[in-house]
């Protein structure tokens, strides 16, 4: 069993003996007279001062947020005749996301099917159903509390949803093969998030920042040692197909097969945003570990179309699952949403959360 005390290495004094034993047999240092000190001070004063080269100070440039300037159109004072107004009250930010998404469709048409078949093939190797069956101290309630704490943590560092999905998959796979003590469970979650960020994010959070969120309950040495243990237990396999990947894949399929209409694109993006919020709720519920991420993703998108009353919903049969499995998972997701009516709008964008409250 992994405990916090086992993650701390013995001190140097414990490993090499007491200081009295190590200092025994050493020669005493030579005595320094006042004359020697005055001579050394005079030699230091005679040295010429060092000249330091001054370099121009480089100020940190602020990185603009939002879409890359390559995908933005230059601002104009008067709207041109080719521009169309947003449909159904859609904001300009939603339409700005469509341009880079269309560019991603080119890569999707070339490699999307091959990547999807590969990830569906290895999906069964990363399933985490029944991961708490071998845990004597970790219960589903404690897992729910930890993941409910990791969700705002990953938003605090502006991390992607893919990092959160991979971190929870790493956490569950480690729990499946290694017993963990209750006092070390939070450290396992933080370490799993750090490993996932190193795998996905360009700038992962620092160890000092993650430990500060734990109120100093753990040390830097404990986290680094646990990181090595997790990687060894998982055989460094961190390429698991996540729930975020299947949400993006099915959304790209929807955009690729739909007509070039802004209304359909806005509906697809709104359904994806709503499905992401429902998926975050399902990550904290241990009952949804029994479903593979591909099935959970298609059901979240289907529930988003149903709740938002989209005119052209996604065909759920593109996932290859039977109607019985899709209906079973969709009913549990709908029950989850009904039990979290107050917390779901906090996980959605501002415009979509207001629309969700009126449903």
mmCIF file of C-alpha atoms in Angstrom:
data_model
loop_
_atom_site.group_PDB
_atom_site.id
_atom_site.type_symbol
_atom_site.label_atom_id
_atom_site.label_comp_id
_atom_site.label_asym_id
_atom_site.label_seq_id
_atom_site.Cartn_x
_atom_site.Cartn_y
_atom_site.Cartn_z
ATOM 1 C CA UNK A 1 0.000 0.000 0.000
ATOM 2 C CA UNK A 2 1.227 3.472 -0.929
ATOM 3 C CA UNK A 3 1.445 5.763 2.112
ATOM 4 C CA UNK A 4 2.863 9.250 2.597
ATOM 5 C CA UNK A 5 5.506 8.058 5.033
ATOM 6 C CA UNK A 6 6.784 5.501 2.533
ATOM 7 C CA UNK A 7 7.381 8.241 -0.058
ATOM 8 C CA UNK A 8 9.961 10.054 2.126
ATOM 9 C CA UNK A 9 13.579 8.929 1.853
ATOM 10 C CA UNK A 10 15.697 8.567 5.022
ATOM 11 C CA UNK A 11 17.851 11.545 5.911
ATOM 12 C CA UNK A 12 21.590 11.634 5.341
ATOM 13 C CA UNK A 13 22.312 11.388 9.062
ATOM 14 C CA UNK A 14 20.164 8.272 9.382
ATOM 15 C CA UNK A 15 21.777 6.663 6.353
ATOM 16 C CA UNK A 16 25.403 7.489 7.237
ATOM 17 C CA UNK A 17 25.242 7.545 11.018
ATOM 18 C CA UNK A 18 25.311 10.281 13.636
ATOM 19 C CA UNK A 19 27.448 13.441 13.161
ATOM 20 C CA UNK A 20 29.759 12.473 16.027
ATOM 21 C CA UNK A 21 30.705 9.226 14.324
ATOM 22 C CA UNK A 22 31.285 10.912 10.971
ATOM 23 C CA UNK A 23 33.407 13.708 12.468
ATOM 24 C CA UNK A 24 35.555 11.340 14.513
ATOM 25 C CA UNK A 25 39.080 11.049 13.103
ATOM 26 C CA UNK A 26 38.958 14.319 11.160
ATOM 27 C CA UNK A 27 41.794 16.788 11.687
ATOM 28 C CA UNK A 28 41.047 20.087 13.368
ATOM 29 C CA UNK A 29 41.076 23.174 11.101
ATOM 30 C CA UNK A 30 44.113 25.431 11.209
ATOM 31 C CA UNK A 31 43.855 28.584 13.307
ATOM 32 C CA UNK A 32 43.769 31.914 11.481
ATOM 33 C CA UNK A 33 45.702 34.807 13.073
ATOM 34 C CA UNK A 34 44.600 38.499 12.889
ATOM 35 C CA UNK A 35 47.644 39.294 10.727
ATOM 36 C CA UNK A 36 46.518 36.801 8.064
ATOM 37 C CA UNK A 37 43.061 38.358 8.019
ATOM 38 C CA UNK A 38 44.452 41.866 7.540
ATOM 39 C CA UNK A 39 46.691 40.735 4.687
ATOM 40 C CA UNK A 40 43.816 39.014 2.867
ATOM 41 C CA UNK A 41 41.632 42.104 3.316
ATOM 42 C CA UNK A 42 44.356 44.389 1.917
ATOM 43 C CA UNK A 43 44.806 42.141 -1.133
ATOM 44 C CA UNK A 44 41.082 42.282 -1.820
ATOM 45 C CA UNK A 45 41.061 46.097 -1.627
ATOM 46 C CA UNK A 46 43.866 46.375 -4.181
ATOM 47 C CA UNK A 47 41.941 44.509 -6.860
ATOM 48 C CA UNK A 48 40.297 46.652 -9.562
ATOM 49 C CA UNK A 49 36.491 46.684 -9.538
ATOM 50 C CA UNK A 50 34.750 44.327 -11.912
ATOM 51 C CA UNK A 51 33.017 45.840 -14.897
ATOM 52 C CA UNK A 52 29.646 44.385 -15.685
ATOM 53 C CA UNK A 53 28.290 44.636 -19.176
ATOM 54 C CA UNK A 54 24.825 46.036 -19.367
ATOM 55 C CA UNK A 55 22.422 44.304 -21.682
ATOM 56 C CA UNK A 56 19.159 45.813 -22.908
ATOM 57 C CA UNK A 57 16.275 44.842 -20.663
ATOM 58 C CA UNK A 58 13.740 42.658 -22.416
ATOM 59 C CA UNK A 59 10.225 43.176 -21.228
ATOM 60 C CA UNK A 60 7.739 40.346 -21.199
ATOM 61 C CA UNK A 61 5.246 40.669 -24.006
ATOM 62 C CA UNK A 62 1.618 39.982 -23.311
ATOM 63 C CA UNK A 63 0.255 37.112 -25.349
ATOM 64 C CA UNK A 64 -3.181 37.968 -26.753
ATOM 65 C CA UNK A 65 -5.880 35.451 -25.995
ATOM 66 C CA UNK A 66 -8.488 34.167 -28.386
ATOM 67 C CA UNK A 67 -8.170 32.960 -31.970
ATOM 68 C CA UNK A 68 -4.848 33.170 -33.715
ATOM 69 C CA UNK A 69 -4.455 36.319 -35.846
ATOM 70 C CA UNK A 70 -4.080 34.065 -38.880
ATOM 71 C CA UNK A 71 -7.756 33.134 -38.622
ATOM 72 C CA UNK A 72 -9.015 36.624 -37.814
ATOM 73 C CA UNK A 73 -10.300 39.032 -40.425
ATOM 74 C CA UNK A 74 -9.028 42.625 -40.271
ATOM 75 C CA UNK A 75 -11.517 44.984 -38.628
ATOM 76 C CA UNK A 76 -13.431 47.289 -40.903
ATOM 77 C CA UNK A 77 -15.539 50.315 -40.109
ATOM 78 C CA UNK A 78 -18.354 49.413 -42.512
ATOM 79 C CA UNK A 79 -19.696 45.873 -42.922
ATOM 80 C CA UNK A 80 -19.305 44.448 -46.394
ATOM 81 C CA UNK A 81 -22.156 43.004 -48.409
ATOM 82 C CA UNK A 82 -20.713 39.471 -48.223
ATOM 83 C CA UNK A 83 -20.937 39.353 -44.436
ATOM 84 C CA UNK A 84 -23.965 37.696 -42.917
ATOM 85 C CA UNK A 85 -25.525 38.387 -39.553
ATOM 86 C CA UNK A 86 -25.454 35.671 -36.860
ATOM 87 C CA UNK A 87 -28.348 33.243 -36.987
ATOM 88 C CA UNK A 88 -30.587 32.629 -33.961
ATOM 89 C CA UNK A 89 -28.798 35.170 -31.791
ATOM 90 C CA UNK A 90 -25.406 33.477 -32.062
ATOM 91 C CA UNK A 91 -22.534 35.602 -30.841
ATOM 92 C CA UNK A 92 -19.502 36.619 -32.864
ATOM 93 C CA UNK A 93 -17.236 34.530 -30.657
ATOM 94 C CA UNK A 94 -19.069 31.363 -31.681
ATOM 95 C CA UNK A 95 -18.646 32.235 -35.337
ATOM 96 C CA UNK A 96 -14.960 33.041 -34.790
ATOM 97 C CA UNK A 97 -14.363 29.502 -33.563
ATOM 98 C CA UNK A 98 -15.878 28.040 -36.714
ATOM 99 C CA UNK A 99 -13.044 29.255 -38.969
ATOM 100 C CA UNK A 100 -10.206 27.309 -37.302
ATOM 101 C CA UNK A 101 -12.565 24.371 -36.860
ATOM 102 C CA UNK A 102 -13.105 24.250 -40.613
ATOM 103 C CA UNK A 103 -9.353 24.201 -41.116
ATOM 104 C CA UNK A 104 -9.172 21.209 -38.780
ATOM 105 C CA UNK A 105 -11.688 19.420 -40.974
ATOM 106 C CA UNK A 106 -9.027 19.092 -43.669
ATOM 107 C CA UNK A 107 -6.861 16.977 -41.396
ATOM 108 C CA UNK A 108 -9.948 15.153 -40.183
ATOM 109 C CA UNK A 109 -10.913 14.088 -43.701
ATOM 110 C CA UNK A 110 -7.396 12.755 -44.309
ATOM 111 C CA UNK A 111 -6.592 11.042 -40.994
ATOM 112 C CA UNK A 112 -9.751 11.151 -38.886
ATOM 113 C CA UNK A 113 -11.081 7.683 -39.716
ATOM 114 C CA UNK A 114 -7.725 5.957 -39.270
ATOM 115 C CA UNK A 115 -7.095 7.613 -35.910
ATOM 116 C CA UNK A 116 -10.607 6.792 -34.753
ATOM 117 C CA UNK A 117 -10.277 3.104 -35.650
ATOM 118 C CA UNK A 118 -6.931 2.915 -33.896
ATOM 119 C CA UNK A 119 -8.230 4.550 -30.729
ATOM 120 C CA UNK A 120 -11.353 2.414 -30.665
ATOM 121 C CA UNK A 121 -9.103 -0.636 -30.968
ATOM 122 C CA UNK A 122 -6.962 0.240 -27.942
ATOM 123 C CA UNK A 123 -9.842 1.651 -25.895
ATOM 124 C CA UNK A 124 -10.507 -1.644 -24.139
ATOM 125 C CA UNK A 125 -6.930 -1.710 -22.786
ATOM 126 C CA UNK A 126 -7.515 1.487 -20.788
ATOM 127 C CA UNK A 127 -10.952 0.828 -19.275
ATOM 128 C CA UNK A 128 -11.173 1.414 -15.524
ATOM 129 C CA UNK A 129 -14.400 -0.352 -14.537
ATOM 130 C CA UNK A 130 -14.224 -1.618 -10.950
ATOM 131 C CA UNK A 131 -11.020 0.250 -10.092
ATOM 132 C CA UNK A 132 -12.069 0.671 -6.443
ATOM 133 C CA UNK A 133 -12.782 -2.990 -5.838
ATOM 134 C CA UNK A 134 -9.238 -3.539 -4.508
ATOM 135 C CA UNK A 135 -9.091 -0.384 -2.399
ATOM 136 C CA UNK A 136 -9.673 -0.982 1.327
ATOM 137 C CA UNK A 137 -9.622 2.731 2.291
ATOM 138 C CA UNK A 138 -10.691 4.640 -0.856
ATOM 139 C CA UNK A 139 -14.453 4.727 -1.405
ATOM 140 C CA UNK A 140 -16.563 6.139 -4.284
ATOM 141 C CA UNK A 141 -17.482 9.122 -2.101
ATOM 142 C CA UNK A 142 -13.838 10.073 -1.572
ATOM 143 C CA UNK A 143 -13.162 9.672 -5.295
ATOM 144 C CA UNK A 144 -16.087 11.989 -6.070
ATOM 145 C CA UNK A 145 -14.739 14.614 -3.651
ATOM 146 C CA UNK A 146 -11.258 14.445 -5.156
ATOM 147 C CA UNK A 147 -12.437 14.802 -8.768
ATOM 148 C CA UNK A 148 -14.857 17.576 -7.795
ATOM 149 C CA UNK A 149 -11.805 19.356 -6.388
ATOM 150 C CA UNK A 150 -9.646 18.652 -9.473
ATOM 151 C CA UNK A 151 -12.201 20.201 -11.851
ATOM 152 C CA UNK A 152 -11.813 23.781 -10.495
ATOM 153 C CA UNK A 153 -8.072 23.191 -10.097
ATOM 154 C CA UNK A 154 -7.631 22.441 -13.795
ATOM 155 C CA UNK A 155 -9.682 25.537 -14.640
ATOM 156 C CA UNK A 156 -7.575 27.615 -12.246
ATOM 157 C CA UNK A 157 -4.476 26.820 -14.321
ATOM 158 C CA UNK A 158 -6.361 27.258 -17.648
ATOM 159 C CA UNK A 159 -5.782 23.626 -18.578
ATOM 160 C CA UNK A 160 -7.651 21.823 -21.310
ATOM 161 C CA UNK A 161 -10.443 19.325 -20.781
ATOM 162 C CA UNK A 162 -8.248 16.634 -22.328
ATOM 163 C CA UNK A 163 -5.731 17.040 -19.494
ATOM 164 C CA UNK A 164 -8.477 16.502 -16.924
ATOM 165 C CA UNK A 165 -9.763 13.378 -18.698
ATOM 166 C CA UNK A 166 -6.276 11.891 -18.959
ATOM 167 C CA UNK A 167 -5.519 12.717 -15.309
ATOM 168 C CA UNK A 168 -8.642 10.871 -14.123
ATOM 169 C CA UNK A 169 -7.810 7.909 -16.353
ATOM 170 C CA UNK A 170 -4.295 7.766 -14.870
ATOM 171 C CA UNK A 171 -5.764 8.003 -11.383
ATOM 172 C CA UNK A 172 -8.259 5.168 -11.932
ATOM 173 C CA UNK A 173 -5.720 2.894 -13.609
ATOM 174 C CA UNK A 174 -3.318 3.387 -10.709
ATOM 175 C CA UNK A 175 -6.085 2.632 -8.219
ATOM 176 C CA UNK A 176 -6.893 -0.523 -10.156
ATOM 177 C CA UNK A 177 -3.447 -2.028 -9.570
ATOM 178 C CA UNK A 178 -2.138 -0.414 -6.360
ATOM 179 C CA UNK A 179 -3.782 0.018 -2.928
ATOM 180 C CA UNK A 180 -3.620 3.616 -1.707
ATOM 181 C CA UNK A 181 -3.973 4.943 1.840
ATOM 182 C CA UNK A 182 -6.636 7.550 2.511
ATOM 183 C CA UNK A 183 -4.109 10.162 3.711
ATOM 184 C CA UNK A 184 -2.210 9.869 0.401
ATOM 185 C CA UNK A 185 -5.229 9.927 -1.927
ATOM 186 C CA UNK A 186 -5.121 13.669 -2.629
ATOM 187 C CA UNK A 187 -1.439 13.445 -3.501
ATOM 188 C CA UNK A 188 -2.231 10.704 -6.034
ATOM 189 C CA UNK A 189 -4.781 12.982 -7.710
ATOM 190 C CA UNK A 190 -2.395 15.940 -7.875
ATOM 191 C CA UNK A 191 0.411 13.763 -9.240
ATOM 192 C CA UNK A 192 -1.904 12.284 -11.889
ATOM 193 C CA UNK A 193 -2.833 15.799 -12.985
ATOM 194 C CA UNK A 194 0.848 16.754 -13.227
ATOM 195 C CA UNK A 195 1.637 13.701 -15.373
ATOM 196 C CA UNK A 196 -1.301 14.440 -17.685
ATOM 197 C CA UNK A 197 -0.237 18.080 -18.062
ATOM 198 C CA UNK A 198 3.298 17.046 -18.954
ATOM 199 C CA UNK A 199 1.844 14.789 -21.632
ATOM 200 C CA UNK A 200 -0.562 17.302 -23.188
ATOM 201 C CA UNK A 201 -0.034 20.901 -22.094
ATOM 202 C CA UNK A 202 2.642 23.178 -23.509
ATOM 203 C CA UNK A 203 3.241 24.842 -20.141
ATOM 204 C CA UNK A 204 2.280 22.492 -17.321
ATOM 205 C CA UNK A 205 1.911 23.887 -13.799
ATOM 206 C CA UNK A 206 4.896 23.746 -11.474
ATOM 207 C CA UNK A 207 5.182 21.344 -8.588
ATOM 208 C CA UNK A 208 5.320 24.263 -6.157
ATOM 209 C CA UNK A 209 1.997 25.586 -7.455
ATOM 210 C CA UNK A 210 0.254 22.241 -7.106
ATOM 211 C CA UNK A 211 1.588 21.691 -3.602
ATOM 212 C CA UNK A 212 0.405 25.160 -2.567
ATOM 213 C CA UNK A 213 -3.169 24.119 -3.359
ATOM 214 C CA UNK A 214 -2.772 21.224 -0.933
ATOM 215 C CA UNK A 215 -2.010 23.683 1.910
ATOM 216 C CA UNK A 216 1.492 22.279 2.373
ATOM 217 C CA UNK A 217 0.290 18.805 3.363
ATOM 218 C CA UNK A 218 2.838 17.117 1.086
ATOM 219 C CA UNK A 219 6.456 17.747 0.166
ATOM 220 C CA UNK A 220 8.223 18.065 -3.171
ATOM 221 C CA UNK A 221 10.041 14.806 -2.556
ATOM 222 C CA UNK A 222 6.833 12.890 -1.923
ATOM 223 C CA UNK A 223 5.258 14.092 -5.160
ATOM 224 C CA UNK A 224 8.312 13.282 -7.272
ATOM 225 C CA UNK A 225 8.659 9.815 -5.752
ATOM 226 C CA UNK A 226 4.977 9.095 -6.305
ATOM 227 C CA UNK A 227 5.283 10.278 -9.902
ATOM 228 C CA UNK A 228 7.951 7.646 -10.544
ATOM 229 C CA UNK A 229 5.831 4.955 -8.877
ATOM 230 C CA UNK A 230 2.761 5.782 -11.008
ATOM 231 C CA UNK A 231 4.743 5.758 -14.242
ATOM 232 C CA UNK A 232 6.315 2.407 -13.387
ATOM 233 C CA UNK A 233 2.986 0.860 -12.420
ATOM 234 C CA UNK A 234 1.389 2.012 -15.680
ATOM 235 C CA UNK A 235 4.417 0.975 -17.774
ATOM 236 C CA UNK A 236 4.606 4.551 -19.117
ATOM 237 C CA UNK A 237 1.417 4.024 -21.167
ATOM 238 C CA UNK A 238 -0.169 7.456 -21.271
ATOM 239 C CA UNK A 239 -1.807 7.404 -24.715
ATOM 240 C CA UNK A 240 -5.271 6.381 -23.544
ATOM 241 C CA UNK A 241 -8.257 7.481 -25.674
ATOM 242 C CA UNK A 242 -10.022 10.099 -23.589
ATOM 243 C CA UNK A 243 -13.579 11.340 -23.459
ATOM 244 C CA UNK A 244 -12.416 14.652 -24.906
ATOM 245 C CA UNK A 245 -11.037 12.959 -28.018
ATOM 246 C CA UNK A 246 -14.319 11.237 -28.861
ATOM 247 C CA UNK A 247 -16.302 14.427 -28.263
ATOM 248 C CA UNK A 248 -14.076 16.238 -30.752
ATOM 249 C CA UNK A 249 -14.200 13.368 -33.247
ATOM 250 C CA UNK A 250 -17.985 13.109 -33.312
ATOM 251 C CA UNK A 251 -18.263 16.895 -33.585
ATOM 252 C CA UNK A 252 -15.903 16.871 -36.575
ATOM 253 C CA UNK A 253 -17.964 14.103 -38.152
ATOM 254 C CA UNK A 254 -21.069 16.186 -37.678
ATOM 255 C CA UNK A 255 -19.504 19.243 -39.291
ATOM 256 C CA UNK A 256 -18.000 17.237 -42.140
ATOM 257 C CA UNK A 257 -21.312 15.644 -43.155
ATOM 258 C CA UNK A 258 -23.453 18.737 -42.628
ATOM 259 C CA UNK A 259 -24.014 21.519 -45.092
ATOM 260 C CA UNK A 260 -21.944 24.692 -44.929
ATOM 261 C CA UNK A 261 -24.560 26.542 -42.866
ATOM 262 C CA UNK A 262 -23.706 28.744 -39.935
ATOM 263 C CA UNK A 263 -26.805 27.637 -38.066
ATOM 264 C CA UNK A 264 -25.770 23.971 -38.206
ATOM 265 C CA UNK A 265 -22.242 24.853 -37.114
ATOM 266 C CA UNK A 266 -23.486 26.884 -34.168
ATOM 267 C CA UNK A 267 -25.778 24.045 -33.116
ATOM 268 C CA UNK A 268 -22.886 21.590 -33.297
ATOM 269 C CA UNK A 269 -20.628 23.829 -31.193
ATOM 270 C CA UNK A 270 -23.340 24.458 -28.611
ATOM 271 C CA UNK A 271 -24.023 20.732 -28.349
ATOM 272 C CA UNK A 272 -20.319 20.081 -27.841
ATOM 273 C CA UNK A 273 -20.086 22.718 -25.090
ATOM 274 C CA UNK A 274 -23.127 21.295 -23.335
ATOM 275 C CA UNK A 275 -21.778 17.750 -23.706
ATOM 276 C CA UNK A 276 -18.455 18.829 -22.181
ATOM 277 C CA UNK A 277 -20.256 20.121 -19.092
ATOM 278 C CA UNK A 278 -22.229 16.894 -18.741
ATOM 279 C CA UNK A 279 -19.026 14.893 -19.243
ATOM 280 C CA UNK A 280 -17.345 16.768 -16.365
ATOM 281 C CA UNK A 281 -20.216 15.743 -14.103
ATOM 282 C CA UNK A 282 -19.937 12.122 -15.227
ATOM 283 C CA UNK A 283 -16.203 12.015 -14.499
ATOM 284 C CA UNK A 284 -16.861 12.496 -10.790
ATOM 285 C CA UNK A 285 -19.543 9.776 -10.685
ATOM 286 C CA UNK A 286 -18.056 6.323 -10.162
ATOM 287 C CA UNK A 287 -21.048 4.627 -11.809
ATOM 288 C CA UNK A 288 -20.036 5.912 -15.262
ATOM 289 C CA UNK A 289 -16.697 4.083 -15.128
ATOM 290 C CA UNK A 290 -18.560 1.062 -16.462
ATOM 291 C CA UNK A 291 -19.073 2.794 -19.830
ATOM 292 C CA UNK A 292 -16.281 3.271 -22.386
ATOM 293 C CA UNK A 293 -15.421 6.875 -23.283
ATOM 294 C CA UNK A 294 -16.690 6.515 -26.863
ATOM 295 C CA UNK A 295 -20.172 5.487 -25.675
ATOM 296 C CA UNK A 296 -20.238 8.193 -23.025
ATOM 297 C CA UNK A 297 -19.233 10.854 -25.555
ATOM 298 C CA UNK A 298 -21.939 10.018 -28.105
ATOM 299 C CA UNK A 299 -24.584 9.939 -25.362
ATOM 300 C CA UNK A 300 -23.470 13.326 -24.011
ATOM 301 C CA UNK A 301 -23.773 14.844 -27.480
ATOM 302 C CA UNK A 302 -27.169 13.260 -27.974
ATOM 303 C CA UNK A 303 -28.360 14.632 -24.641
ATOM 304 C CA UNK A 304 -27.047 18.068 -25.618
ATOM 305 C CA UNK A 305 -29.091 18.039 -28.842
ATOM 306 C CA UNK A 306 -32.152 16.953 -26.890
ATOM 307 C CA UNK A 307 -31.811 19.588 -24.171
ATOM 308 C CA UNK A 308 -31.032 22.417 -26.604
ATOM 309 C CA UNK A 309 -33.798 21.364 -29.040
ATOM 310 C CA UNK A 310 -31.522 21.377 -32.076
ATOM 311 C CA UNK A 311 -33.224 20.997 -35.418
ATOM 312 C CA UNK A 312 -30.605 18.656 -36.860
ATOM 313 C CA UNK A 313 -29.398 16.368 -34.062
ATOM 314 C CA UNK A 314 -26.429 14.044 -34.370
ATOM 315 C CA UNK A 315 -27.062 10.501 -35.565
ATOM 316 C CA UNK A 316 -26.077 8.372 -32.576
ATOM 317 C CA UNK A 317 -25.638 5.232 -34.682
ATOM 318 C CA UNK A 318 -22.340 6.506 -36.130
ATOM 319 C CA UNK A 319 -20.678 5.225 -32.952
ATOM 320 C CA UNK A 320 -21.550 1.607 -33.772
ATOM 321 C CA UNK A 321 -23.274 0.920 -30.428
ATOM 322 C CA UNK A 322 -26.672 -0.711 -30.117
ATOM 323 C CA UNK A 323 -29.814 1.184 -29.215
ATOM 324 C CA UNK A 324 -30.023 -0.635 -25.881
ATOM 325 C CA UNK A 325 -26.599 0.562 -24.704
ATOM 326 C CA UNK A 326 -27.210 4.115 -25.926
ATOM 327 C CA UNK A 327 -30.585 4.263 -24.202
ATOM 328 C CA UNK A 328 -29.207 2.904 -20.925
ATOM 329 C CA UNK A 329 -26.331 5.378 -20.805
ATOM 330 C CA UNK A 330 -28.514 8.308 -21.919
ATOM 331 C CA UNK A 331 -31.068 7.671 -19.177
ATOM 332 C CA UNK A 332 -28.372 7.687 -16.511
ATOM 333 C CA UNK A 333 -26.892 10.887 -17.920
ATOM 334 C CA UNK A 334 -30.311 12.541 -17.923
ATOM 335 C CA UNK A 335 -30.763 11.516 -14.285
ATOM 336 C CA UNK A 336 -27.345 12.953 -13.476
ATOM 337 C CA UNK A 337 -28.272 16.273 -15.091
ATOM 338 C CA UNK A 338 -31.565 16.428 -13.194
ATOM 339 C CA UNK A 339 -29.718 15.896 -9.905
ATOM 340 C CA UNK A 340 -27.172 18.639 -10.709
ATOM 341 C CA UNK A 341 -29.395 21.380 -12.077
ATOM 342 C CA UNK A 342 -27.687 24.046 -9.958
ATOM 343 C CA UNK A 343 -24.079 23.010 -10.607
ATOM 344 C CA UNK A 344 -24.332 22.306 -14.367
ATOM 345 C CA UNK A 345 -24.688 25.975 -15.481
ATOM 346 C CA UNK A 346 -21.387 26.734 -13.708
ATOM 347 C CA UNK A 347 -19.604 24.314 -16.028
ATOM 348 C CA UNK A 348 -21.030 25.840 -19.216
ATOM 349 C CA UNK A 349 -20.147 29.043 -21.094
ATOM 350 C CA UNK A 350 -22.002 32.200 -20.121
ATOM 351 C CA UNK A 351 -24.427 32.354 -23.057
ATOM 352 C CA UNK A 352 -25.159 28.646 -22.981
ATOM 353 C CA UNK A 353 -25.691 28.554 -19.218
ATOM 354 C CA UNK A 354 -28.380 31.241 -19.456
ATOM 355 C CA UNK A 355 -30.058 29.276 -22.205
ATOM 356 C CA UNK A 356 -29.811 26.108 -20.123
ATOM 357 C CA UNK A 357 -31.616 27.719 -17.179
ATOM 358 C CA UNK A 358 -34.627 28.502 -19.368
ATOM 359 C CA UNK A 359 -34.985 24.865 -20.485
#
